[in-house]
Amino acid sequence: MAPDLSPDDREALEHLLRDWLRHCGRRQSDLRRALRVPSSRMPVILDALDAVHQREGLRGLASTLCRIEGEWKEQTPADDAPEGLSEANVDAQLDLLLQEIRQSGGR
């Protein structure tokens, strides 16, 4: 069993998670769902990952994050987008909005 993460380790993990989420195009709520925790607040997420670290050590923590990223990569964009908001649909909506603005003379 590994010891608790130190405050410095928790801060470093938080920065890592924020960068990782940004890189993956994900939000804390996505990570909350993947970890099956009750809140998307960062302290709750860090507590869950600290518990993994205590049980399985650093290797288990890394394995958990790799598993989550793998699950995210397997999902199609349609799995992630809210209903009716596919990328093509969003682009079409933006095109219509731009066309409407041009027709109204930008007013």
CSV table of N, CA and C in Angstrom, one decimal:
chain,number,residue,atom,x,y,z
A,1,MET,N,0.8,-1.2,0.0
A,1,MET,CA,0.0,0.0,0.0
A,1,MET,C,0.9,1.2,0.0
A,2,ALA,N,0.6,2.2,-0.9
A,2,ALA,CA,1.4,3.4,-1.0
A,2,ALA,C,0.8,4.5,-0.1
A,3,PRO,N,1.7,5.4,0.4
A,3,PRO,CA,1.2,6.5,1.2
A,3,PRO,C,0.3,7.4,0.4
A,4,ASP,N,-0.4,8.3,1.2
A,4,ASP,CA,-1.2,9.4,0.6
A,4,ASP,C,-0.2,10.2,-0.3
A,5,LEU,N,-0.8,10.8,-1.3
A,5,LEU,CA,-0.1,11.8,-2.1
A,5,LEU,C,0.2,13.0,-1.2
A,6,SER,N,1.4,13.6,-1.3
A,6,SER,CA,1.7,14.8,-0.6
A,6,SER,C,0.9,16.0,-1.2
A,7,PRO,N,0.8,17.1,-0.5
A,7,PRO,CA,0.2,18.3,-1.1
A,7,PRO,C,0.9,18.7,-2.4
A,8,ASP,N,2.2,18.6,-2.4
A,8,ASP,CA,2.9,18.9,-3.7
A,8,ASP,C,2.6,17.9,-4.8
A,9,ASP,N,2.5,16.7,-4.4
A,9,ASP,CA,2.1,15.6,-5.4
A,9,ASP,C,0.7,15.9,-6.0
A,10,ARG,N,-0.2,16.2,-5.1
A,10,ARG,CA,-1.6,16.5,-5.5
A,10,ARG,C,-1.6,17.7,-6.4
A,11,GLU,N,-0.9,18.7,-6.1
A,11,GLU,CA,-0.8,19.9,-7.0
A,11,GLU,C,-0.3,19.6,-8.3
A,12,ALA,N,0.8,18.8,-8.4
A,12,ALA,CA,1.4,18.4,-9.6
A,12,ALA,C,0.4,17.5,-10.4
A,13,LEU,N,-0.3,16.6,-9.7
A,13,LEU,CA,-1.3,15.8,-10.4
A,13,LEU,C,-2.4,16.6,-11.0
A,14,GLU,N,-2.9,17.6,-10.2
A,14,GLU,CA,-3.9,18.5,-10.7
A,14,GLU,C,-3.5,19.2,-12.0
A,15,HIS,N,-2.3,19.7,-12.0
A,15,HIS,CA,-1.8,20.4,-13.2
A,15,HIS,C,-1.7,19.4,-14.4
A,16,LEU,N,-1.2,18.2,-14.1
A,16,LEU,CA,-1.1,17.2,-15.1
A,16,LEU,C,-2.5,16.9,-15.7
A,17,LEU,N,-3.5,16.7,-14.8
A,17,LEU,CA,-4.9,16.4,-15.2
A,17,LEU,C,-5.4,17.5,-16.1
A,18,ARG,N,-5.3,18.7,-15.7
A,18,ARG,CA,-5.8,19.9,-16.4
A,18,ARG,C,-5.2,19.9,-17.8
A,19,ASP,N,-3.9,19.7,-17.9
A,19,ASP,CA,-3.2,19.7,-19.2
A,19,ASP,C,-3.7,18.5,-20.1
A,20,TRP,N,-3.8,17.4,-19.4
A,20,TRP,CA,-4.2,16.2,-20.1
A,20,TRP,C,-5.6,16.3,-20.6
A,21,LEU,N,-6.5,16.8,-19.8
A,21,LEU,CA,-7.9,17.0,-20.3
A,21,LEU,C,-8.0,18.0,-21.4
A,22,ARG,N,-7.2,19.1,-21.4
A,22,ARG,CA,-7.2,20.1,-22.5
A,22,ARG,C,-6.7,19.4,-23.7
A,23,HIS,N,-5.6,18.6,-23.6
A,23,HIS,CA,-5.0,17.9,-24.7
A,23,HIS,C,-6.0,16.9,-25.4
A,24,CYS,N,-6.7,16.3,-24.5
A,24,CYS,CA,-7.7,15.3,-25.0
A,24,CYS,C,-9.0,15.9,-25.5
A,25,GLY,N,-9.2,17.2,-25.2
A,25,GLY,CA,-10.5,17.8,-25.6
A,25,GLY,C,-11.6,17.4,-24.6
A,26,ARG,N,-11.2,17.1,-23.4
A,26,ARG,CA,-12.2,16.6,-22.4
A,26,ARG,C,-12.4,17.6,-21.3
A,27,ARG,N,-13.4,17.3,-20.5
A,27,ARG,CA,-13.7,18.2,-19.3
A,27,ARG,C,-13.6,17.4,-18.1
A,28,GLN,N,-13.6,18.1,-16.9
A,28,GLN,CA,-13.6,17.4,-15.7
A,28,GLN,C,-14.8,16.5,-15.5
A,29,SER,N,-15.9,16.8,-16.1
A,29,SER,CA,-17.1,16.0,-16.0
A,29,SER,C,-16.9,14.7,-16.7
A,30,ASP,N,-16.2,14.7,-17.8
A,30,ASP,CA,-15.8,13.4,-18.5
A,30,ASP,C,-15.0,12.5,-17.6
A,31,LEU,N,-14.0,13.1,-16.9
A,31,LEU,CA,-13.2,12.4,-16.0
A,31,LEU,C,-14.0,11.9,-14.8
A,32,ARG,N,-14.9,12.7,-14.3
A,32,ARG,CA,-15.8,12.2,-13.2
A,32,ARG,C,-16.5,11.0,-13.6
A,33,ARG,N,-17.1,11.0,-14.8
A,33,ARG,CA,-17.9,9.8,-15.3
A,33,ARG,C,-17.0,8.6,-15.4
A,34,ALA,N,-15.8,8.8,-16.0
A,34,ALA,CA,-14.9,7.7,-16.1
A,34,ALA,C,-14.4,7.1,-14.8
A,35,LEU,N,-14.2,7.9,-13.8
A,35,LEU,CA,-13.8,7.5,-12.5
A,35,LEU,C,-15.0,7.0,-11.6
A,36,ARG,N,-16.2,7.3,-12.1
A,36,ARG,CA,-17.5,7.0,-11.4
A,36,ARG,C,-17.5,7.6,-10.0
A,37,VAL,N,-17.1,8.9,-9.9
A,37,VAL,CA,-17.2,9.7,-8.7
A,37,VAL,C,-18.4,10.6,-8.7
A,38,PRO,N,-18.9,11.0,-7.5
A,38,PRO,CA,-20.1,11.8,-7.5
A,38,PRO,C,-20.1,13.3,-7.9
A,39,SER,N,-18.9,13.8,-8.0
A,39,SER,CA,-18.7,15.2,-8.4
A,39,SER,C,-17.6,15.4,-9.3
A,40,SER,N,-17.7,16.5,-10.2
A,40,SER,CA,-16.6,16.8,-11.1
A,40,SER,C,-15.7,17.8,-10.5
A,41,ARG,N,-15.8,18.2,-9.3
A,41,ARG,CA,-14.9,19.1,-8.6
A,41,ARG,C,-13.5,18.4,-8.5
A,42,MET,N,-12.5,19.2,-8.8
A,42,MET,CA,-11.1,18.7,-8.8
A,42,MET,C,-10.7,18.0,-7.5
A,43,PRO,N,-11.1,18.6,-6.3
A,43,PRO,CA,-10.7,17.9,-5.1
A,43,PRO,C,-11.3,16.4,-5.0
A,44,VAL,N,-12.5,16.3,-5.5
A,44,VAL,CA,-13.1,14.9,-5.4
A,44,VAL,C,-12.4,14.0,-6.4
A,45,ILE,N,-12.1,14.5,-7.6
A,45,ILE,CA,-11.3,13.7,-8.5
A,45,ILE,C,-10.0,13.3,-8.0
A,46,LEU,N,-9.3,14.3,-7.4
A,46,LEU,CA,-8.0,14.0,-6.8
A,46,LEU,C,-8.1,13.0,-5.7
A,47,ASP,N,-9.1,13.1,-4.8
A,47,ASP,CA,-9.3,12.1,-3.8
A,47,ASP,C,-9.5,10.7,-4.4
A,48,ALA,N,-10.3,10.6,-5.4
A,48,ALA,CA,-10.5,9.3,-6.1
A,48,ALA,C,-9.1,8.7,-6.6
A,49,LEU,N,-8.4,9.6,-7.2
A,49,LEU,CA,-7.1,9.1,-7.8
A,49,LEU,C,-6.1,8.8,-6.7
A,50,ASP,N,-6.2,9.6,-5.6
A,50,ASP,CA,-5.3,9.3,-4.4
A,50,ASP,C,-5.6,7.9,-3.8
A,51,ALA,N,-6.9,7.6,-3.8
A,51,ALA,CA,-7.3,6.2,-3.3
A,51,ALA,C,-6.7,5.1,-4.2
A,52,VAL,N,-6.8,5.4,-5.5
A,52,VAL,CA,-6.1,4.4,-6.5
A,52,VAL,C,-4.7,4.3,-6.2
A,53,HIS,N,-4.0,5.4,-5.9
A,53,HIS,CA,-2.6,5.5,-5.6
A,53,HIS,C,-2.3,4.7,-4.3
A,54,GLN,N,-3.1,4.9,-3.3
A,54,GLN,CA,-2.9,4.2,-2.1
A,54,GLN,C,-3.0,2.7,-2.2
A,55,ARG,N,-4.0,2.2,-3.0
A,55,ARG,CA,-4.2,0.8,-3.2
A,55,ARG,C,-3.2,0.1,-4.1
A,56,GLU,N,-2.9,0.9,-5.3
A,56,GLU,CA,-2.2,0.2,-6.3
A,56,GLU,C,-0.8,0.9,-6.7
A,57,GLY,N,-0.5,2.0,-6.0
A,57,GLY,CA,0.7,2.7,-6.2
A,57,GLY,C,0.7,3.5,-7.5
A,58,LEU,N,1.9,4.0,-7.8
A,58,LEU,CA,2.0,4.9,-9.0
A,58,LEU,C,1.7,4.2,-10.3
A,59,ARG,N,2.1,2.9,-10.3
A,59,ARG,CA,1.8,2.1,-11.5
A,59,ARG,C,0.2,2.0,-11.7
A,60,GLY,N,-0.5,1.8,-10.6
A,60,GLY,CA,-2.0,1.7,-10.7
A,60,GLY,C,-2.6,3.0,-11.1
A,61,LEU,N,-2.1,4.1,-10.6
A,61,LEU,CA,-2.6,5.4,-11.0
A,61,LEU,C,-2.4,5.7,-12.5
A,62,ALA,N,-1.2,5.4,-13.0
A,62,ALA,CA,-0.9,5.6,-14.4
A,62,ALA,C,-1.7,4.6,-15.2
A,63,SER,N,-1.9,3.4,-14.8
A,63,SER,CA,-2.7,2.4,-15.5
A,63,SER,C,-4.2,2.9,-15.6
A,64,THR,N,-4.7,3.5,-14.5
A,64,THR,CA,-6.1,4.0,-14.5
A,64,THR,C,-6.2,5.1,-15.5
A,65,LEU,N,-5.3,6.1,-15.5
A,65,LEU,CA,-5.4,7.2,-16.5
A,65,LEU,C,-5.2,6.7,-17.9
A,66,CYS,N,-4.4,5.7,-18.2
A,66,CYS,CA,-4.2,5.1,-19.5
A,66,CYS,C,-5.5,4.4,-19.9
A,67,ARG,N,-6.1,3.7,-19.0
A,67,ARG,CA,-7.3,3.0,-19.3
A,67,ARG,C,-8.4,4.0,-19.7
A,68,ILE,N,-8.5,5.1,-19.0
A,68,ILE,CA,-9.5,6.1,-19.3
A,68,ILE,C,-9.3,6.7,-20.7
A,69,GLU,N,-8.0,7.1,-20.9
A,69,GLU,CA,-7.7,7.7,-22.2
A,69,GLU,C,-8.0,6.7,-23.4
A,70,GLY,N,-7.7,5.4,-23.1
A,70,GLY,CA,-8.1,4.4,-24.1
A,70,GLY,C,-9.6,4.3,-24.4
A,71,GLU,N,-10.4,4.4,-23.3
A,71,GLU,CA,-11.8,4.4,-23.5
A,71,GLU,C,-12.3,5.6,-24.3
A,72,TRP,N,-11.7,6.7,-24.0
A,72,TRP,CA,-12.1,7.9,-24.7
A,72,TRP,C,-11.7,7.8,-26.2
A,73,LYS,N,-10.6,7.2,-26.5
A,73,LYS,CA,-10.2,7.1,-27.9
A,73,LYS,C,-11.1,6.2,-28.6
A,74,GLU,N,-11.7,5.2,-28.0
A,74,GLU,CA,-12.6,4.2,-28.6
A,74,GLU,C,-13.9,4.8,-28.9
A,75,GLN,N,-14.3,5.9,-28.2
A,75,GLN,CA,-15.6,6.5,-28.4
A,75,GLN,C,-15.5,7.3,-29.7
A,76,THR,N,-16.7,7.3,-30.4
A,76,THR,CA,-16.7,8.1,-31.6
A,76,THR,C,-17.2,9.5,-31.2
A,77,PRO,N,-16.9,10.5,-32.0
A,77,PRO,CA,-17.3,11.9,-31.7
A,77,PRO,C,-18.8,12.0,-31.4
A,78,ALA,N,-19.6,11.2,-32.1
A,78,ALA,CA,-21.1,11.2,-31.9
A,78,ALA,C,-21.4,10.7,-30.5
A,79,ASP,N,-20.6,9.8,-29.9
A,79,ASP,CA,-20.8,9.4,-28.5
A,79,ASP,C,-20.6,10.5,-27.5
A,80,ASP,N,-19.7,11.4,-27.8
A,80,ASP,CA,-19.4,12.5,-26.9
A,80,ASP,C,-20.3,13.7,-27.0
A,81,ALA,N,-20.8,14.0,-28.2
A,81,ALA,CA,-21.5,15.2,-28.4
A,81,ALA,C,-22.9,15.1,-27.9
A,82,PRO,N,-23.5,16.2,-27.4
A,82,PRO,CA,-24.9,16.2,-27.0
A,82,PRO,C,-25.7,15.8,-28.2
A,83,GLU,N,-26.9,15.3,-28.0
A,83,GLU,CA,-27.7,14.8,-29.1
A,83,GLU,C,-28.0,16.0,-30.0
A,84,GLY,N,-27.8,15.7,-31.3
A,84,GLY,CA,-28.1,16.6,-32.4
A,84,GLY,C,-27.0,17.6,-32.6
A,85,LEU,N,-25.8,17.5,-31.9
A,85,LEU,CA,-24.7,18.4,-32.1
A,85,LEU,C,-23.5,17.8,-32.7
A,86,SER,N,-23.7,17.0,-33.8
A,86,SER,CA,-22.5,16.5,-34.4
A,86,SER,C,-21.7,17.6,-35.0
A,87,GLU,N,-20.4,17.3,-35.3
A,87,GLU,CA,-19.5,18.4,-35.9
A,87,GLU,C,-20.1,18.9,-37.2
A,88,ALA,N,-20.6,18.1,-38.0
A,88,ALA,CA,-21.2,18.5,-39.3
A,88,ALA,C,-22.4,19.4,-39.0
A,89,ASN,N,-23.2,19.1,-38.0
A,89,ASN,CA,-24.4,19.8,-37.7
A,89,ASN,C,-24.0,21.2,-37.2
A,90,VAL,N,-23.0,21.3,-36.3
A,90,VAL,CA,-22.5,22.6,-35.8
A,90,VAL,C,-22.0,23.4,-36.9
A,91,ASP,N,-21.2,22.8,-37.9
A,91,ASP,CA,-20.7,23.6,-39.0
A,91,ASP,C,-21.9,24.1,-39.9
A,92,ALA,N,-22.9,23.3,-40.1
A,92,ALA,CA,-24.1,23.8,-40.9
A,92,ALA,C,-24.8,24.9,-40.2
A,93,GLN,N,-24.9,24.8,-38.9
A,93,GLN,CA,-25.6,25.9,-38.1
A,93,GLN,C,-24.8,27.2,-38.2
A,94,LEU,N,-23.5,27.1,-38.1
A,94,LEU,CA,-22.6,28.3,-38.2
A,94,LEU,C,-22.7,28.9,-39.6
A,95,ASP,N,-22.8,28.0,-40.7
A,95,ASP,CA,-22.9,28.5,-42.0
A,95,ASP,C,-24.2,29.3,-42.2
A,96,LEU,N,-25.3,28.7,-41.6
A,96,LEU,CA,-26.6,29.4,-41.7
A,96,LEU,C,-26.6,30.7,-41.0
A,97,LEU,N,-26.0,30.8,-39.8
A,97,LEU,CA,-25.9,32.0,-39.0
A,97,LEU,C,-25.1,33.0,-39.8
A,98,LEU,N,-24.0,32.6,-40.4
A,98,LEU,CA,-23.1,33.6,-41.2
A,98,LEU,C,-23.9,34.1,-42.4
A,99,GLN,N,-24.7,33.2,-43.0
A,99,GLN,CA,-25.5,33.6,-44.2
A,99,GLN,C,-26.5,34.6,-43.8
A,100,GLU,N,-27.2,34.4,-42.6
A,100,GLU,CA,-28.2,35.3,-42.1
A,100,GLU,C,-27.6,36.7,-41.8
A,101,ILE,N,-26.4,36.7,-41.2
A,101,ILE,CA,-25.8,37.9,-40.9
A,101,ILE,C,-25.5,38.7,-42.1
A,102,ARG,N,-25.0,38.0,-43.2
A,102,ARG,CA,-24.6,38.7,-44.4
A,102,ARG,C,-25.9,39.3,-45.1
A,103,GLN,N,-27.0,38.5,-45.0
A,103,GLN,CA,-28.2,39.0,-45.7
A,103,GLN,C,-28.8,40.2,-44.9
A,104,SER,N,-28.6,40.2,-43.6
A,104,SER,CA,-29.2,41.4,-42.9
A,104,SER,C,-28.2,42.6,-42.9
A,105,GLY,N,-27.1,42.4,-43.6
A,105,GLY,CA,-26.1,43.5,-43.7
A,105,GLY,C,-25.3,43.7,-42.5
A,106,GLY,N,-25.2,42.7,-41.6
A,106,GLY,CA,-24.4,42.8,-40.4
A,106,GLY,C,-25.1,43.6,-39.3
A,107,ARG,N,-26.4,44.0,-39.5
A,107,ARG,CA,-27.1,44.8,-38.5
A,107,ARG,C,-27.5,44.0,-37.3
